[in-house]
Amino acid sequence: MKPDSPFYENTLKTLKQSELFGGLDEAVVQDMLLMFRRQTWLRKSIVMEPEETIREFFVIISGRVKVTRINPDTGKEFILFLMGPGDGFDVIPLLNGKAHNVSFVAMDDLEALTTPFKTIHDWIERHPEFNRAFLPYLGKQIRQISNLAFDLALHDTGTRLIKLFLQHTVQSNPRPRLNLINDLSNEELASMIGSVRVVVSRYLQKLKKEGIIIARRGNLEIKDLHALVEKVEEHLALKDRS
Amino acid sequence: MKPDSPFYENTLKTLKQSELFGGLDEAVVQDMLLMFRRQTWLRKSIVMEPEETIREFFVIISGRVKVTRINPDTGKEFILFLMGPGDGFDVIPLLNGKAHNVSFVAMDDLEALTTPFKTIHDWIERHPEFNRAFLPYLGKQIRQISNLAFDLALHDTGTRLIKLFLQHTVQSNPRPRLNLINDLSNEELASMIGSVRVVVSRYLQKLKKEGIIIARRGNLEIKDLHALVEKVEEHLALKDRS
DNA sequence: TATTTTATGCAACCTAAGTAGCAGAAGAGG
DNA sequence: CCTCTTCTGCTACTTAGGTTGCATAAAATA
């Protein structure tokens, strides 16, 4: 992407705010930007299939992407995680060159930068300051995925749902905001916690009746954050039959 | 560890066969070895608690280590993965400096090398050839953990048990060998797949009756690998009631 | 505005997987 | 050798979570 592109300013701004590039000198980011190509996708379109994961690296500028795998028998989908502006993917094939059995799907109209793996590899080798941002970013991802595995193995569905909310909660006024997941359908929430629509719906009803959340079609809000936290901490976790 | 140590030869040999150090020049490995200290633990003892994960890096020379987290309410344990000779830990705090909420427990009498994080960080910065082994090693771990999460979310317990066997199967004569997990108790197998003893026991009985495995106390063998693979692939996965 | 598509709420039902409890077998340790 | 501890097998029972199906509500599209 060249500096005379109409998207240049906005793209640069996003990169400077990102975890992966935010710590670098602006000149360095500008250098990198020259190597990237801007591309767009429509909402719900597939950005990348498993076989393609070893070719190019993507950095999201606007929109969200879900990383999913589907059980071919049951058709059940599981979302490994959601990514937003500033996130880069797919990091796993970048590390060891083998394809990753996941699909990347745009959840909104999407704008991203792409570049061949080789570019990133060169950067990792030649720019230790990039490595200093890249490794912690990796660490965050592994941590997130392993927490997901633990949750699936150790907690019931109700608890996992609440934890999902808490993970995406950011402080704001007058009430906390649900980052990235505030407009998801019950179906999609379910596939983020390894469950199904009906069950998520049941738990949401309960939380609504208790006045802890507000949920309308495509809009989820947390009304009583404190109560949510308590539910997880005391591990009553919707088990109370009061 | 100095070259005159009685353990030097054996340690060096293990490192040279490991994924993390195997690709390096012997001289480089010898350099690294100087920075490490040998330490031993008894079977079942705790190698590291969460708070300690940010201090030192470990490399296993002999014995196995399990990486676990326990649900404090139910007491249920989940084993994220098992590590053997040549494996290094904990890689996550190494990447972003924050403690990792897992415990490391020796499953056999254990022999390992330890060194402060700083040593490894220096190596990553100064020796690109080490990075070239380290990044793929990381990739393998993320991949493994994310597969674990997918399995938990998308497959039933029977399928997960079979997949666990298949993952640890190595070809050998006269029959395949179960690497790392051949002597685990039902209880431990259960905590590797996010289930409980009784359920694992049920499935094992079934597999035994079908003549697919041989299981005695503390000894698990695969008799009919082909049948196992079929069970997963056809997704009958113990669902057949024949 | 009318029509179609998609999301939600709810009820009735089913079942895999978990709890609890106990007896016997297999090892470990004295 | 005997004793104690740890595993395994099995039974009876409970339940969280899943399936199916349908009516209604809310958006999207024409």
Short mmCIF file of C-alpha atoms in Angstrom, two decimals, chain B residues 34-242:
data_model
loop_
_atom_site.label_atom_id
_atom_site.label_comp_id
_atom_site.label_asym_id
_atom_site.label_seq_id
_atom_site.Cartn_x
_atom_site.Cartn_y
_atom_site.Cartn_z
CA LEU B 34 26.80 -24.17 30.58
CA MET B 35 23.95 -21.86 31.52
CA PHE B 36 21.71 -24.63 32.83
CA ARG B 37 21.53 -26.24 36.23
CA ARG B 38 20.49 -29.84 36.75
CA GLN B 39 17.73 -30.57 39.23
CA THR B 40 15.69 -33.61 40.22
CA TRP B 41 12.25 -34.29 41.68
CA LEU B 42 10.47 -37.31 43.02
CA ARG B 43 7.45 -38.82 41.32
CA LYS B 44 4.22 -36.97 42.16
CA SER B 45 5.98 -33.89 43.47
CA ILE B 46 5.09 -30.42 42.28
CA VAL B 47 7.72 -28.95 39.97
CA MET B 48 6.16 -25.52 39.69
CA GLU B 49 3.10 -23.64 40.89
CA PRO B 50 1.44 -20.80 38.94
CA GLU B 51 3.25 -17.98 40.75
CA GLU B 52 6.62 -19.52 39.93
CA THR B 53 6.01 -19.77 36.20
CA ILE B 54 7.65 -16.43 35.51
CA ARG B 55 11.05 -17.21 36.97
CA GLU B 56 12.76 -20.14 35.38
CA PHE B 57 12.59 -22.17 32.22
CA PHE B 58 12.81 -25.97 32.42
CA VAL B 59 13.96 -28.60 29.97
CA ILE B 60 13.10 -32.21 30.75
CA ILE B 61 15.93 -34.73 30.55
CA SER B 62 14.11 -37.78 31.85
CA GLY B 63 10.66 -38.48 33.23
CA ARG B 64 7.28 -36.95 32.45
CA VAL B 65 5.51 -33.80 33.60
CA LYS B 66 1.80 -33.03 33.45
CA VAL B 67 0.46 -29.51 33.01
CA THR B 68 -2.76 -29.22 34.97
CA ARG B 69 -5.39 -26.96 36.38
CA ILE B 70 -7.93 -27.92 39.02
CA ASN B 71 -11.45 -26.62 39.44
CA PRO B 72 -11.31 -25.49 43.07
CA ASP B 73 -15.00 -26.21 43.65
CA THR B 74 -15.42 -29.65 42.27
CA GLY B 75 -11.80 -30.72 42.65
CA LYS B 76 -11.89 -31.90 39.06
CA GLU B 77 -8.53 -31.88 37.34
CA PHE B 78 -7.77 -31.26 33.70
CA ILE B 79 -4.45 -32.12 32.13
CA LEU B 80 -3.64 -29.66 29.35
CA PHE B 81 -0.81 -31.82 28.13
CA LEU B 82 1.95 -34.20 29.02
CA MET B 83 5.60 -33.48 28.38
CA GLY B 84 8.54 -35.82 28.11
CA PRO B 85 12.32 -35.71 27.57
CA GLY B 86 13.37 -32.79 25.39
CA ASP B 87 10.29 -30.72 26.12
CA GLY B 88 10.66 -27.22 27.56
CA PHE B 89 8.33 -25.28 29.84
CA ASP B 90 6.64 -22.96 30.59
CA VAL B 91 6.65 -21.29 27.24
CA ILE B 92 3.71 -18.95 27.80
CA PRO B 93 5.10 -16.70 30.55
CA LEU B 94 8.34 -16.70 28.59
CA LEU B 95 6.49 -14.91 25.81
CA ASN B 96 4.69 -12.21 27.71
CA GLY B 97 6.03 -12.25 31.25
CA LYS B 98 2.73 -12.93 32.99
CA ALA B 99 2.19 -15.90 35.27
CA HIS B 100 0.35 -18.89 33.86
CA ASN B 101 -2.38 -20.39 35.97
CA VAL B 102 -1.26 -24.02 35.75
CA SER B 103 0.71 -26.43 37.89
CA PHE B 104 3.49 -28.71 36.73
CA VAL B 105 3.61 -32.10 38.40
CA ALA B 106 6.19 -34.85 37.97
CA MET B 107 4.63 -38.13 36.86
CA ASP B 108 7.86 -40.08 37.25
CA ASP B 109 11.08 -39.40 39.05
CA LEU B 110 12.20 -36.38 37.13
CA GLU B 111 15.45 -34.93 35.90
CA ALA B 112 15.44 -31.47 34.31
CA LEU B 113 17.59 -28.50 33.48
CA THR B 114 16.66 -25.04 34.71
CA THR B 115 17.75 -21.56 33.80
CA PRO B 116 16.39 -18.05 34.42
CA PHE B 117 14.09 -16.60 31.77
CA LYS B 118 16.69 -14.02 30.96
CA THR B 119 19.01 -16.67 29.53
CA ILE B 120 16.39 -17.83 27.07
CA HIS B 121 15.40 -14.29 26.16
CA ASP B 122 19.01 -13.47 25.36
CA TRP B 123 19.23 -16.57 23.22
CA ILE B 124 16.12 -15.68 21.33
CA GLU B 125 17.47 -12.20 20.58
CA ARG B 126 21.02 -13.18 19.80
CA HIS B 127 20.72 -16.52 18.10
CA PRO B 128 18.36 -16.54 15.16
CA GLU B 129 19.10 -20.25 14.69
CA PHE B 130 17.57 -20.93 18.09
CA ASN B 131 14.53 -18.91 17.08
CA ARG B 132 14.18 -21.10 14.03
CA ALA B 133 13.64 -24.11 16.30
CA PHE B 134 11.74 -22.28 18.98
CA LEU B 135 8.98 -20.79 16.82
CA PRO B 136 7.95 -24.10 15.22
CA TYR B 137 8.00 -25.69 18.68
CA LEU B 138 5.60 -22.99 19.82
CA GLY B 139 3.46 -23.59 16.78
CA LYS B 140 3.17 -27.26 17.59
CA GLN B 141 2.01 -26.48 21.10
CA ILE B 142 -0.63 -23.94 20.05
CA ARG B 143 -1.88 -26.36 17.45
CA GLN B 144 -2.13 -29.14 20.00
CA ILE B 145 -4.00 -27.01 22.49
CA SER B 146 -6.41 -25.67 19.92
CA ASN B 147 -7.14 -29.19 18.71
CA LEU B 148 -7.86 -30.09 22.28
CA ALA B 149 -10.37 -27.24 22.55
CA PHE B 150 -12.06 -28.29 19.31
CA ASP B 151 -12.29 -31.88 20.46
CA LEU B 152 -13.86 -30.87 23.75
CA ALA B 153 -16.41 -28.72 21.97
CA LEU B 154 -17.23 -30.93 19.02
CA HIS B 155 -16.82 -34.58 20.00
CA ASP B 156 -18.32 -36.91 22.58
CA THR B 157 -16.28 -38.55 25.29
CA GLY B 158 -15.85 -41.87 23.48
CA THR B 159 -14.41 -40.18 20.43
CA ARG B 160 -12.11 -38.04 22.52
CA LEU B 161 -10.74 -41.12 24.27
CA ILE B 162 -9.97 -42.85 20.99
CA LYS B 163 -8.38 -39.71 19.61
CA LEU B 164 -6.21 -39.52 22.71
CA PHE B 165 -4.97 -43.03 22.00
CA LEU B 166 -4.31 -42.29 18.36
CA GLN B 167 -2.39 -39.13 19.14
CA HIS B 168 0.02 -41.03 21.32
CA THR B 169 0.40 -44.06 19.11
CA VAL B 170 3.78 -44.70 17.57
CA GLN B 171 4.44 -47.51 15.13
CA SER B 172 6.48 -50.41 16.47
CA ASN B 173 6.65 -54.19 16.36
CA PRO B 174 4.84 -56.42 16.93
CA ARG B 175 2.17 -53.90 17.82
CA PRO B 176 1.88 -50.11 18.05
CA ARG B 177 3.11 -48.53 21.25
CA LEU B 178 1.29 -45.93 23.30
CA ASN B 179 3.83 -43.23 23.95
CA LEU B 180 3.67 -41.32 27.27
CA ILE B 181 0.21 -42.58 28.26
CA ASN B 182 0.60 -46.37 28.27
CA ASP B 183 0.76 -46.64 32.05
CA LEU B 184 -1.79 -44.06 33.12
CA SER B 185 -4.70 -44.86 35.41
CA ASN B 186 -8.28 -44.49 34.23
CA GLU B 187 -8.49 -41.44 36.45
CA GLU B 188 -5.61 -39.75 34.64
CA LEU B 189 -6.87 -40.69 31.20
CA ALA B 190 -10.17 -39.11 32.21
CA SER B 191 -8.54 -35.87 33.20
CA MET B 192 -6.80 -35.71 29.84
CA ILE B 193 -10.10 -35.72 27.98
CA GLY B 194 -12.18 -33.68 30.40
CA SER B 195 -14.19 -36.56 31.78
CA VAL B 196 -14.30 -38.76 34.90
CA ARG B 197 -13.06 -42.18 35.84
CA VAL B 198 -16.32 -44.13 35.58
CA VAL B 199 -17.03 -42.95 32.09
CA VAL B 200 -13.54 -43.74 30.81
CA SER B 201 -13.78 -47.13 32.46
CA ARG B 202 -17.07 -47.81 30.67
CA TYR B 203 -15.60 -47.01 27.28
CA LEU B 204 -12.46 -49.03 27.99
CA GLN B 205 -14.58 -52.08 28.86
CA LYS B 206 -16.35 -51.75 25.57
CA LEU B 207 -13.11 -51.46 23.58
CA LYS B 208 -11.71 -54.45 25.45
CA LYS B 209 -14.76 -56.59 24.72
CA GLU B 210 -14.48 -55.66 21.07
CA GLY B 211 -10.87 -56.86 21.14
CA ILE B 212 -9.49 -53.50 20.08
CA ILE B 213 -7.34 -52.79 23.11
CA ILE B 214 -5.72 -54.63 25.97
CA ALA B 215 -5.95 -52.88 29.30
CA ARG B 216 -4.57 -54.14 32.54
CA ARG B 217 -3.90 -52.09 35.60
CA GLY B 218 -1.24 -49.61 34.56
CA ASN B 219 -0.74 -51.06 31.11
CA LEU B 220 -2.58 -50.10 27.98
CA GLU B 221 -1.96 -51.60 24.56
CA ILE B 222 -3.53 -51.19 21.17
CA LYS B 223 -4.42 -54.48 19.60
CA ASP B 224 -6.29 -53.35 16.53
CA LEU B 225 -5.15 -49.92 15.41
CA HIS B 226 -7.13 -50.12 12.21
CA ALA B 227 -10.39 -50.64 14.05
CA LEU B 228 -9.64 -47.64 16.25
CA VAL B 229 -9.02 -45.39 13.29
CA GLU B 230 -12.21 -46.56 11.67
CA LYS B 231 -14.21 -45.76 14.76
CA VAL B 232 -13.10 -42.16 14.65
CA GLU B 233 -13.33 -41.72 10.92
CA GLU B 234 -16.75 -43.17 10.50
CA HIS B 235 -17.82 -41.29 13.57
CA LEU B 236 -19.62 -44.33 14.75
CA ALA B 237 -17.43 -43.51 17.68
CA LEU B 238 -18.89 -46.03 20.05
CA LYS B 239 -22.36 -45.06 19.06
CA ASP B 240 -23.06 -48.37 17.35
CA ARG B 241 -25.27 -50.54 19.45
CA SER B 242 -24.55 -53.77 17.57
#
